[in-house]
mmCIF file of C-alpha atoms in Angstrom:
data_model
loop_
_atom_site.group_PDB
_atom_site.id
_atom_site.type_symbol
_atom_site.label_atom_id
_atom_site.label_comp_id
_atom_site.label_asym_id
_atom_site.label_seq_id
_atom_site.Cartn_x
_atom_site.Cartn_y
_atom_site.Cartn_z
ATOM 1 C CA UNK A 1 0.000 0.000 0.000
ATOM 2 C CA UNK A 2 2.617 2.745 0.830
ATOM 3 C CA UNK A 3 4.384 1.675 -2.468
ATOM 4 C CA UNK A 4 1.105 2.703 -4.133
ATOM 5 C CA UNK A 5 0.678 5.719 -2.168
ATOM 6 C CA UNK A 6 4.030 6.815 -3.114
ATOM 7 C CA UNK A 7 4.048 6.376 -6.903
ATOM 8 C CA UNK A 8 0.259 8.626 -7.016
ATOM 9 C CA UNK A 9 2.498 11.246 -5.188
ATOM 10 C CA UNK A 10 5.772 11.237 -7.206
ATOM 11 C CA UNK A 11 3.076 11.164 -10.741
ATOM 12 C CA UNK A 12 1.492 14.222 -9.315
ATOM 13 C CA UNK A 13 4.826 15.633 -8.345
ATOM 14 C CA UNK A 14 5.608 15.332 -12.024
ATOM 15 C CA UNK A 15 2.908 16.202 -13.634
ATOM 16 C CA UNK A 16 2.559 19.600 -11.646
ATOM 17 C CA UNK A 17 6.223 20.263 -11.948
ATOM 18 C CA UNK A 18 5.215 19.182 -16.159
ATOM 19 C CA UNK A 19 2.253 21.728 -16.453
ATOM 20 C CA UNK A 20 4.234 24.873 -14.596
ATOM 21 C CA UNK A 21 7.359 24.674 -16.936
ATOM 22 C CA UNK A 22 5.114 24.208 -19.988
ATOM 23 C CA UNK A 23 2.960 27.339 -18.606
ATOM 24 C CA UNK A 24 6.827 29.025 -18.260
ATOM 25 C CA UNK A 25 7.456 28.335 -21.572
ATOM 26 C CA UNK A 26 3.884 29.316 -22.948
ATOM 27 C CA UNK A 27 4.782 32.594 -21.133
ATOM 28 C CA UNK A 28 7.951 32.557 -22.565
ATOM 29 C CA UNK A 29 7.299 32.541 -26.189
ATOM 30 C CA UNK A 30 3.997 34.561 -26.395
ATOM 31 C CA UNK A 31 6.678 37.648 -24.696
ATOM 32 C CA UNK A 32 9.889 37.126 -27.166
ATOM 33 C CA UNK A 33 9.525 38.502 -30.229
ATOM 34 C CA UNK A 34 11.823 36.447 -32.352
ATOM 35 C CA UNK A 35 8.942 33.702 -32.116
ATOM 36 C CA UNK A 36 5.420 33.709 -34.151
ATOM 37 C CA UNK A 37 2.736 31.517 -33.899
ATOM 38 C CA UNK A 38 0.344 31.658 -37.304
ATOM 39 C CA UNK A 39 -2.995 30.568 -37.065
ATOM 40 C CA UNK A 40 -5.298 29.937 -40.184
ATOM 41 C CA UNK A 41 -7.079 32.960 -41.558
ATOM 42 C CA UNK A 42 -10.798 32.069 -41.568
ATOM 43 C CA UNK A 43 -13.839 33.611 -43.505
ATOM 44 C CA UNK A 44 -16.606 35.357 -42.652
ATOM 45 C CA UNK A 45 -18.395 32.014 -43.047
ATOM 46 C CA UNK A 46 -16.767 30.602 -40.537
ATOM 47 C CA UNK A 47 -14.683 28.224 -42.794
ATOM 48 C CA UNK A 48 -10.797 28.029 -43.394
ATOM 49 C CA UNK A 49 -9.823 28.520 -46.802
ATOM 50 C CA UNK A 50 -8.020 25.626 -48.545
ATOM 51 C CA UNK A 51 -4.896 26.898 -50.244
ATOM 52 C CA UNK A 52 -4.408 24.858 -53.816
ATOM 53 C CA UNK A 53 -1.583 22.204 -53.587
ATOM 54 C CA UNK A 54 1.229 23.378 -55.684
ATOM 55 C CA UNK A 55 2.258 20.361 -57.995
ATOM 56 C CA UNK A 56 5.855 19.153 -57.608
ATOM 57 C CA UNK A 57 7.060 17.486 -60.865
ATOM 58 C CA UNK A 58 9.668 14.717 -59.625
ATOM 59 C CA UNK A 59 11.323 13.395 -62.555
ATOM 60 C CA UNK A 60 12.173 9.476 -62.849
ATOM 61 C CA UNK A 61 16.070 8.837 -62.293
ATOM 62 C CA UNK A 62 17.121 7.242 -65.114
ATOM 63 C CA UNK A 63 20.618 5.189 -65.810
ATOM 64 C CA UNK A 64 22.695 7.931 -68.428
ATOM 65 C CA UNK A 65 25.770 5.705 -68.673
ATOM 66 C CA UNK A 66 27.271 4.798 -71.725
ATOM 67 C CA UNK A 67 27.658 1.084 -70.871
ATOM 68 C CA UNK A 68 28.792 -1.484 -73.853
ATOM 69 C CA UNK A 69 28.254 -5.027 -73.205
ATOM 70 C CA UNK A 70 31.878 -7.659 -73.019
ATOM 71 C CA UNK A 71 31.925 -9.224 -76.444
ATOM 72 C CA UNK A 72 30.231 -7.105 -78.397
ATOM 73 C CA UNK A 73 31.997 -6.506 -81.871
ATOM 74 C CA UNK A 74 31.261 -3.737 -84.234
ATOM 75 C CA UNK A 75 33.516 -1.835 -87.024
ATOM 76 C CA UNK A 76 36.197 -0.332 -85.478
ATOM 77 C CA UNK A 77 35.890 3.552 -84.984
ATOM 78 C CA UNK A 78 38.520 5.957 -86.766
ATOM 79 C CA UNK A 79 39.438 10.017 -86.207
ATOM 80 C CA UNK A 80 40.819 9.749 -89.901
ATOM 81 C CA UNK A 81 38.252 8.355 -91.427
ATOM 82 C CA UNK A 82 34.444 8.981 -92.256
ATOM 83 C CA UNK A 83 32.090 11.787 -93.417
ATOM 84 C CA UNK A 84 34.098 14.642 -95.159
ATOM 85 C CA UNK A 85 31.184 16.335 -96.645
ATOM 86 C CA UNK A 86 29.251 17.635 -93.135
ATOM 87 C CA UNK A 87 30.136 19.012 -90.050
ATOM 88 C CA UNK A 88 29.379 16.340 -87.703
ATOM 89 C CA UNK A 89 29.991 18.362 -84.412
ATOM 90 C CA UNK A 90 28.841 22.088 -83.190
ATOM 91 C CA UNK A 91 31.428 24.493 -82.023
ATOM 92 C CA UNK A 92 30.263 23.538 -78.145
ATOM 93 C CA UNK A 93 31.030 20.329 -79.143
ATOM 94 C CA UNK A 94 27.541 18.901 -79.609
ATOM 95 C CA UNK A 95 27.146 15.904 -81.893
ATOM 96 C CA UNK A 96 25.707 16.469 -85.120
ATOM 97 C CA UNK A 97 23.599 13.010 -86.374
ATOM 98 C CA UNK A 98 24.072 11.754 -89.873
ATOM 99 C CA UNK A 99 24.517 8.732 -91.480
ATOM 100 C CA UNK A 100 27.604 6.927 -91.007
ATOM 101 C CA UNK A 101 28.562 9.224 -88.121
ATOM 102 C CA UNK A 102 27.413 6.500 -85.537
ATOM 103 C CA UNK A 103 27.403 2.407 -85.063
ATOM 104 C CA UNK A 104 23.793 1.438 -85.219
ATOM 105 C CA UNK A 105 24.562 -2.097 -83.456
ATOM 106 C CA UNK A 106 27.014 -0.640 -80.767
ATOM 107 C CA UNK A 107 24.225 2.393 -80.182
ATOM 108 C CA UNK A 108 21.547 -0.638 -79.776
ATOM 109 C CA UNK A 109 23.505 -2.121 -77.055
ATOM 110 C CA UNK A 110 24.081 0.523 -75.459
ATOM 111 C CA UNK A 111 20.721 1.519 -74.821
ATOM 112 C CA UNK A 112 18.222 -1.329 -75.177
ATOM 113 C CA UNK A 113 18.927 -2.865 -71.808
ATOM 114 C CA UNK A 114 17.991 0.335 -70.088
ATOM 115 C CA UNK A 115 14.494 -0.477 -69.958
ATOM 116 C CA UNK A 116 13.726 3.592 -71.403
ATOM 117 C CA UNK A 117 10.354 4.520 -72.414
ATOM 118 C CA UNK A 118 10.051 7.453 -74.910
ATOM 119 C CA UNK A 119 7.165 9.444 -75.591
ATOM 120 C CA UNK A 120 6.061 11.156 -78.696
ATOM 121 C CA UNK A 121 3.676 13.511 -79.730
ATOM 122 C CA UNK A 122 1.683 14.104 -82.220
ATOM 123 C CA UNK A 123 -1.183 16.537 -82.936
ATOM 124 C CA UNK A 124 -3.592 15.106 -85.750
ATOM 125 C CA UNK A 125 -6.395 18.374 -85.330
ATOM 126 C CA UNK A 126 -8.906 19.312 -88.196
ATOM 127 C CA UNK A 127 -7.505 17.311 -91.403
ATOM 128 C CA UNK A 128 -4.421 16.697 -90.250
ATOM 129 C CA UNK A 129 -6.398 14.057 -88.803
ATOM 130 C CA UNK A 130 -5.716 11.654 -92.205
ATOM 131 C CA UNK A 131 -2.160 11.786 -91.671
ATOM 132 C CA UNK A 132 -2.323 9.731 -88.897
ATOM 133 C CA UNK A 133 -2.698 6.354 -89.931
ATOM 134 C CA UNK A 134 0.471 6.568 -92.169
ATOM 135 C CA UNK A 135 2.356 8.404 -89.008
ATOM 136 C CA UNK A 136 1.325 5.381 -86.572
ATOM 137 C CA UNK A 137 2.256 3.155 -89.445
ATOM 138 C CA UNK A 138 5.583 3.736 -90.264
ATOM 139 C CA UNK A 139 6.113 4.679 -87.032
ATOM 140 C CA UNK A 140 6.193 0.980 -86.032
ATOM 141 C CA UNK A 141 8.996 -0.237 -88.264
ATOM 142 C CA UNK A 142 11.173 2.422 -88.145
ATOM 143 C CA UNK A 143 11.180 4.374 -85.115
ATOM 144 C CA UNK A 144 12.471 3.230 -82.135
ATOM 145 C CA UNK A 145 12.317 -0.344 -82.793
ATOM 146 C CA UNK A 146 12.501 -2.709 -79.866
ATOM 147 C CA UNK A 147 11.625 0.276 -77.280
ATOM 148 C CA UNK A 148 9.306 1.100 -75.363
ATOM 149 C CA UNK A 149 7.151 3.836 -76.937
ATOM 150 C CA UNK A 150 3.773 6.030 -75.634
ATOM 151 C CA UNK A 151 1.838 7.652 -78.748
ATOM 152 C CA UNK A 152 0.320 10.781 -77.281
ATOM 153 C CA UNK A 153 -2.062 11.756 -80.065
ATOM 154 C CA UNK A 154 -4.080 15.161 -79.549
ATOM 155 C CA UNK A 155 -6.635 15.739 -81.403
ATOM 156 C CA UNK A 156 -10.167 17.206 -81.204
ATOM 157 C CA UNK A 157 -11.572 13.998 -83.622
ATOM 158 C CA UNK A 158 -11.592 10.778 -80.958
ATOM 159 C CA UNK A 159 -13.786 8.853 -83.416
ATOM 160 C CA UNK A 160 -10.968 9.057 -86.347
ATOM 161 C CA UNK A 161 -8.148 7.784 -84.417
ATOM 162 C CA UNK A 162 -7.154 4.754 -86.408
ATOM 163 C CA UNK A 163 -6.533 0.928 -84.963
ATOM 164 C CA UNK A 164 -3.029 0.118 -85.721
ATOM 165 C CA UNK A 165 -1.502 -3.104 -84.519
ATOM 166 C CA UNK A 166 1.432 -2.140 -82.075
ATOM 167 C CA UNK A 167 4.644 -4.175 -81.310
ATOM 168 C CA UNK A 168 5.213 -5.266 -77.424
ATOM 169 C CA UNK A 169 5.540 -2.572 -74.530
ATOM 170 C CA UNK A 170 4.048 0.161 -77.291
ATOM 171 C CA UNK A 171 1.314 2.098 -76.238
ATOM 172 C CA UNK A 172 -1.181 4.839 -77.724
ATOM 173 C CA UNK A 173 -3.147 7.291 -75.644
ATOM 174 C CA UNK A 174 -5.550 9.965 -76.884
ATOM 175 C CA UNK A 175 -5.959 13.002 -75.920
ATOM 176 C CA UNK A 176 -9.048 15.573 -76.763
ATOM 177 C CA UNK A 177 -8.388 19.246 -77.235
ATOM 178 C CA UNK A 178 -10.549 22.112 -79.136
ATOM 179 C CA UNK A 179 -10.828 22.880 -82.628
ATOM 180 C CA UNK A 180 -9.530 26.174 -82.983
ATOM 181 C CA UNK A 181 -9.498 28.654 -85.528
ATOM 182 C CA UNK A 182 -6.744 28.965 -86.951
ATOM 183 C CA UNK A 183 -3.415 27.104 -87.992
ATOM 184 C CA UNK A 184 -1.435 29.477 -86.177
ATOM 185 C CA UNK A 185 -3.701 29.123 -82.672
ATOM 186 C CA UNK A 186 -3.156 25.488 -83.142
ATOM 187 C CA UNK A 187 0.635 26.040 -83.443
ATOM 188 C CA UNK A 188 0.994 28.358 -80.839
ATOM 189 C CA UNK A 189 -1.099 25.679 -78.522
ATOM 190 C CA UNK A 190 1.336 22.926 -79.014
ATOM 191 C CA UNK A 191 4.033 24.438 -76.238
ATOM 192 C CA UNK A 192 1.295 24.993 -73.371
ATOM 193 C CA UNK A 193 -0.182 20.912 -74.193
ATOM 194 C CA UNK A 194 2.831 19.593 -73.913
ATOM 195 C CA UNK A 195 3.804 21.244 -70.506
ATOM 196 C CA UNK A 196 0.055 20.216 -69.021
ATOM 197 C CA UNK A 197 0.725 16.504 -70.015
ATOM 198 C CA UNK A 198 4.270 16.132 -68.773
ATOM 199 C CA UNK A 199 3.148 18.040 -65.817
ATOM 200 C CA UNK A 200 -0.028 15.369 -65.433
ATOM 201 C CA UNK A 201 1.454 12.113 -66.931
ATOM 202 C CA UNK A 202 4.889 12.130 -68.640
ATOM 203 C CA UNK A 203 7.121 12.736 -65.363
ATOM 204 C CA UNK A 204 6.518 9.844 -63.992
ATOM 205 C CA UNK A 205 6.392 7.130 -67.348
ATOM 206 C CA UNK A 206 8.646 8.110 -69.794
ATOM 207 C CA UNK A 207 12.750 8.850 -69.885
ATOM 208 C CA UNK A 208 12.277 11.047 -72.891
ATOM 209 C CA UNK A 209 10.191 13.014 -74.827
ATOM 210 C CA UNK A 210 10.266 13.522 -79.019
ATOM 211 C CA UNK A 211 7.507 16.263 -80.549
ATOM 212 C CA UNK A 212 6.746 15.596 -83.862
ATOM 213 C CA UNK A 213 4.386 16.233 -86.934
ATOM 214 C CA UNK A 214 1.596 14.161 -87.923
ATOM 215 C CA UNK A 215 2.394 14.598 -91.178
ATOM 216 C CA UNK A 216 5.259 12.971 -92.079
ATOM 217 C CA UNK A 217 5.911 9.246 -92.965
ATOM 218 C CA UNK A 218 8.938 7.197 -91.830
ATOM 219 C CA UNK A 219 11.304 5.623 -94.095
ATOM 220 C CA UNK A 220 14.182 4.523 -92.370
ATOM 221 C CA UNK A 221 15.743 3.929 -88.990
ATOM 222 C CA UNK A 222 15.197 6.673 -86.442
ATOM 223 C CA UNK A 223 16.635 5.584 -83.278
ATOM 224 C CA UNK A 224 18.707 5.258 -79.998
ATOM 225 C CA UNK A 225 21.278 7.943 -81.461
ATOM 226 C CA UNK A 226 18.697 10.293 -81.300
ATOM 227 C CA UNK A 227 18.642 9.925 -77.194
ATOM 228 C CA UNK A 228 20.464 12.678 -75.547
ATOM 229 C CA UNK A 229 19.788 15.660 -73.136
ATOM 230 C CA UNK A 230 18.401 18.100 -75.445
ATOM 231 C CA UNK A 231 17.816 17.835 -78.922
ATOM 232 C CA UNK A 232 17.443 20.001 -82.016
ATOM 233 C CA UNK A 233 16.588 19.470 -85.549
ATOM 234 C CA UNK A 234 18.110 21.230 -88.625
ATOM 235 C CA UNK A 235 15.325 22.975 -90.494
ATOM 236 C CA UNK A 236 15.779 20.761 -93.895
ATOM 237 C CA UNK A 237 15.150 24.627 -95.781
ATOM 238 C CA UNK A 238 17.856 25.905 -94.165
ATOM 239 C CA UNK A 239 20.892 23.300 -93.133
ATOM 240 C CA UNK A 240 22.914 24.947 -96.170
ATOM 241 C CA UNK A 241 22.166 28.723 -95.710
ATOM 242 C CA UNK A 242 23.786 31.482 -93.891
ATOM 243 C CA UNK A 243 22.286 33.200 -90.671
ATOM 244 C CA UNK A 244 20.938 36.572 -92.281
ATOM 245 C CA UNK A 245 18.771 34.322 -94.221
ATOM 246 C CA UNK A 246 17.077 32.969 -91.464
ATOM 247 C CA UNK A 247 13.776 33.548 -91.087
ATOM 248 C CA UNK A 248 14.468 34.313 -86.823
ATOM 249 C CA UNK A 249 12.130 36.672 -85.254
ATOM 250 C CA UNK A 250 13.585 40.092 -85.779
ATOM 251 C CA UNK A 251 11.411 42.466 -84.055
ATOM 252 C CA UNK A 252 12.673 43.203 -80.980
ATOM 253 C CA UNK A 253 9.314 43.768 -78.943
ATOM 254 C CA UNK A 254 8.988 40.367 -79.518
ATOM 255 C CA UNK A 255 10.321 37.337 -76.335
ATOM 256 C CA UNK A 256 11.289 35.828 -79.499
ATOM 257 C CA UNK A 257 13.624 38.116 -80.870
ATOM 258 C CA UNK A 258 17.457 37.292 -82.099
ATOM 259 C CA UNK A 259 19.368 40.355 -83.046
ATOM 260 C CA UNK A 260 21.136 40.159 -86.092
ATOM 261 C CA UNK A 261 24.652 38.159 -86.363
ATOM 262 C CA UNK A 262 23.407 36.312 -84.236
ATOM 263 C CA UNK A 263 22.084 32.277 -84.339
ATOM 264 C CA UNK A 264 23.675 29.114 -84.993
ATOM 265 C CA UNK A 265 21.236 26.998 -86.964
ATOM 266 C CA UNK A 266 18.032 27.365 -88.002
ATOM 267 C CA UNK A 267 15.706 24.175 -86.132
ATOM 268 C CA UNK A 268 12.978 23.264 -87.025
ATOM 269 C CA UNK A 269 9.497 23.534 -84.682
ATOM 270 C CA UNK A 270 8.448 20.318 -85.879
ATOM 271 C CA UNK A 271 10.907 18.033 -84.239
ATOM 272 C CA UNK A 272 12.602 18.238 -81.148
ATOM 273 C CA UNK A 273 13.166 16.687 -77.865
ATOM 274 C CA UNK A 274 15.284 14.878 -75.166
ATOM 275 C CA UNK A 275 14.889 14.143 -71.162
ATOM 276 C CA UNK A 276 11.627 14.995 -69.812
ATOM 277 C CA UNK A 277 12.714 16.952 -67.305
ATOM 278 C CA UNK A 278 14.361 19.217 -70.450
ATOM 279 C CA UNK A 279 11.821 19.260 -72.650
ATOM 280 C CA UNK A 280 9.438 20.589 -69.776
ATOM 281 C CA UNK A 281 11.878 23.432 -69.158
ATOM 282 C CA UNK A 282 11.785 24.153 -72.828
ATOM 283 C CA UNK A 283 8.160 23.932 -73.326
ATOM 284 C CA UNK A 284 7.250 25.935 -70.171
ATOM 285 C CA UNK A 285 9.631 28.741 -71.371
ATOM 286 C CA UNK A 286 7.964 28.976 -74.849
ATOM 287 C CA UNK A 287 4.793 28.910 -73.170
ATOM 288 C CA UNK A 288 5.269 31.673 -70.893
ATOM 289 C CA UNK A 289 7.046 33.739 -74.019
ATOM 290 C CA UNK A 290 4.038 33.171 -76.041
ATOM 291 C CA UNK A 291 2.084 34.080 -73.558
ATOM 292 C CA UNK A 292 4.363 37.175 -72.921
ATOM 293 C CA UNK A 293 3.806 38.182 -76.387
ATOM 294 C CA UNK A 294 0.240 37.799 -76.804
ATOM 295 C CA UNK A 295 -0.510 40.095 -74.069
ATOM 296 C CA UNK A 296 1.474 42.483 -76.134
ATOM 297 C CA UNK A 297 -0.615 42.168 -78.978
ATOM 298 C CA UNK A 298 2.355 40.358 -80.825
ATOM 299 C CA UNK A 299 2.826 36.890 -82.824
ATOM 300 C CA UNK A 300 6.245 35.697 -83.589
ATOM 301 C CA UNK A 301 6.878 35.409 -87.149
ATOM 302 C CA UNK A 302 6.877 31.246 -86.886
ATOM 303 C CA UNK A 303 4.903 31.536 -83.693
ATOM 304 C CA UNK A 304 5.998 28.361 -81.712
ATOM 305 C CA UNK A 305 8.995 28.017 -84.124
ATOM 306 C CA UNK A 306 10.126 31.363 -83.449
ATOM 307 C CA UNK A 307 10.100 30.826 -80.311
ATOM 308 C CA UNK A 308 11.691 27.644 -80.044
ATOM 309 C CA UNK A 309 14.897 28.867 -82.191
ATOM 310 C CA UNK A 310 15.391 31.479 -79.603
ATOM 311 C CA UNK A 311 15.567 28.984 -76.528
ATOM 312 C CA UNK A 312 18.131 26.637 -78.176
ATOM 313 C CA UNK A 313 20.415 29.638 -78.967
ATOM 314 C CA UNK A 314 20.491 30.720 -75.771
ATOM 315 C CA UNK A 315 19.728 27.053 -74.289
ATOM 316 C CA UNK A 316 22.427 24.569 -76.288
ATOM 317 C CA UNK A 317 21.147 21.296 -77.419
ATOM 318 C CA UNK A 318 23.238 18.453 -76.816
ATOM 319 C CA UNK A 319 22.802 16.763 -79.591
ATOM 320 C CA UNK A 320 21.403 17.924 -83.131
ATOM 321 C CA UNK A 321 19.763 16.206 -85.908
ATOM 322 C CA UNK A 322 20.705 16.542 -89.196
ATOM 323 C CA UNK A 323 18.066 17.043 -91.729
ATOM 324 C CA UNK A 324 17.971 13.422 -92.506
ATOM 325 C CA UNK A 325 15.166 13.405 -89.227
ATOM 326 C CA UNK A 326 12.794 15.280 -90.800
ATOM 327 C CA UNK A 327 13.188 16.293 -94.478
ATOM 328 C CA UNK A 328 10.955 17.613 -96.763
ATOM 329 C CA UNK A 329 9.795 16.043 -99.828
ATOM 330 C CA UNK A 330 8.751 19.137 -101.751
ATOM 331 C CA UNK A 331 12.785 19.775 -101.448
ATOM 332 C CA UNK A 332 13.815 16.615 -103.307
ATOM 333 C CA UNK A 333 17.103 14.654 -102.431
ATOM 334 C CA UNK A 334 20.432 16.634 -101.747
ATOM 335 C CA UNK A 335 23.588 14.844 -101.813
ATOM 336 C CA UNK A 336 24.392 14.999 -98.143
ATOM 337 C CA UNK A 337 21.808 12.969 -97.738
ATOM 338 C CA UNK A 338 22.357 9.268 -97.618
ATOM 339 C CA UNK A 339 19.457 8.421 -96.221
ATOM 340 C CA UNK A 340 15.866 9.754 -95.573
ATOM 341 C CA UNK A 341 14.658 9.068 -92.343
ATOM 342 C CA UNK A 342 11.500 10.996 -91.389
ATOM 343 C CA UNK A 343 9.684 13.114 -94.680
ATOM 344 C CA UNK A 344 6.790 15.351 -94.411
ATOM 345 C CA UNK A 345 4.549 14.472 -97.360
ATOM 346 C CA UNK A 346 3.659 16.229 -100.093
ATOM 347 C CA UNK A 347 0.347 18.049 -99.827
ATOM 348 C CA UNK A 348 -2.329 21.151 -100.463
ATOM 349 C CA UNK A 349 -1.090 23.127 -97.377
ATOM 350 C CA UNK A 350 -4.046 25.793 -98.152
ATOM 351 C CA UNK A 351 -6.544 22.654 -98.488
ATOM 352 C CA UNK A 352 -5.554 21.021 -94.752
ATOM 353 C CA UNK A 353 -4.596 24.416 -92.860
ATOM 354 C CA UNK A 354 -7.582 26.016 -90.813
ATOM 355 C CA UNK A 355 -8.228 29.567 -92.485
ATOM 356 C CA UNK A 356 -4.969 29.722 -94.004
#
């Protein structure tokens, strides 16, 4: 009994002693100024506002290493010999793709065991919408074969979007925007859609992101030697012409505007791409300069193009494409060109543009 007694007297003891030093420190605080206590604001209603969650974009980690598998045998490389007729690398020492400037096999075994997914996109809106099929088509035997690949198709006609039979680990999804008015609103759109999906979806399921055209067929192999930080594509117009014939934005009340003697190539809006996480800080910069512009009552000469060829001059790609990724066919065949990888097709651009 007196062992009970005691232990009631010692938890009192404590608990007393407990509740004066917290009232102390209660005391303590409320006095010193150097300490705030915020308590939620709340409405005349009698309810605390929610403040919206601010979405943080965690990227997946990916494995960058250039790792060749023990064994593997492929043409020996040379510094002496090789392509003579291009320039192969920028002056900030970023790769320049062409044919027969990289090993196809030793690039495959490089990256295939990664496990990468890469996402494209492609925006198939008002008659564009026929293109598709062909896109999808080719798409299967030429472009990243034996990868992982998500088809992120917008367009504003769900009903036209074609069945096509799709190789292992390849997926399509569809997504539904407006018709709009014009072919340069549609343009201009492309920066801000991109930014919402990788913001909602791509982040967390793909390694890298390529933006494309819908209307374009594939002809050859377009693959893992693409894969780099960020990448550029020569404007298949302009690979072979000087930088005061570029067709930059030159006004200077534009977000969009290069001053003259400046530039280094001329790329082209409808190809480019790289790591998610570098193609959203792209996107999200054209976005806001678009944005930026409109609000000044100004349109950049090649709207998202424009745009675009200012970022990568002042943003460097890592790795460039030559025109071989995306050529035109109205242009015919030059003979730097070996091979023809990526075309856009010949067609009635007044017939298929909206209000041309």
């Amino acid at each position: 009994m007196w062992f009970s007694s005691f232990i009631r007297r010692r938890s009192l003891t404590i608990f007393v002693g407990i509740t004066i030093l917290g009232a102390a420190l209660l005391v303590f605080f409320f006095n010193d100024k150097s300490w705030s206590i915020s308590l939620p604001h709340v409405n005349s209603d009698g309810n605390i506002p929610v403040c919206p969650v601010q979405r943080k974009v965690l990227f997946r980690d990916r494995n960058c290493d250039l790792d060749s598998p023990k064994g593997l045998l492929y043409k020996q490389p040379g510094i002496t010999l090789g392509r003579c007729d291009v320039v192969a690398v920028t002056p900030w020492s970023a790769p320049i793709v062409w044919e027969e400037t990289f090993d196809p096999v030793l690039v495959d075994a490089i990256y295939k065991p990664k496990n990468l997914t890469i996402a494209t996109t492609v925006f198939a809106i008002g008659k564009y919408i026929r293109f598709l099929r062909d896109f999808l088509e080719t798409a299967e035997k030429h472009f990243m074969v034996d990868f992982k690949v998500h088809y992120h198709i917008f367009t504003d006609q769900l009903q036209d979007v074609p069945a096509v039979d799709l190789a292992a680990g390849r997926k399509i999804f569809v997504h539904q925007v407006p018709k709009l008015k014009r072919w340069q609103d549609i343009s201009a759109s492309r920066m801000q859609m991109i930014q919402t999906i990788i913001e909602e979806q791509l982040y967390r399921e793909a390694d890298y992101i390529y933006c494309q055209d819908v209307d374009a067929k594939f002809h050859f192999r377009w693959g893992a030697e693409t894969l780099d930080r960020l990448v550029g594509q020569i404007h298949p117009w302009f690979y072979d012409l000087g930088r005061d014939q570029f067709t930059y934005e030159r006004r200077p009340e534009s977000t969009a505007y290069i001053p003259p003697g400046e530039g280094d190539f001329y790329y082209i809006g409808a190809m480019f791409g790289g790591r998610v996480e570098e193609v959203y800080k792209l996107v999200k910069s054209c976005h806001e300069n678009l944005e930026a512009d409109k609000a000044n009552g100004i349109e950049a000469a090649w709207q998202e193009e424009s745009h675009l060829n200012w970022y990568l001059l002042y943003n460097k790609p890592s790795k460039i494409l030559s025109p071989e990724y995306l050529w035109d066919d109205l242009r015919g065949k030059a003979n730097v060109m070996k091979v023809v990888r990526l075309s856009h097709i010949l067609k009635n651009y007044a017939e298929v543009r909206e209000n041309t």
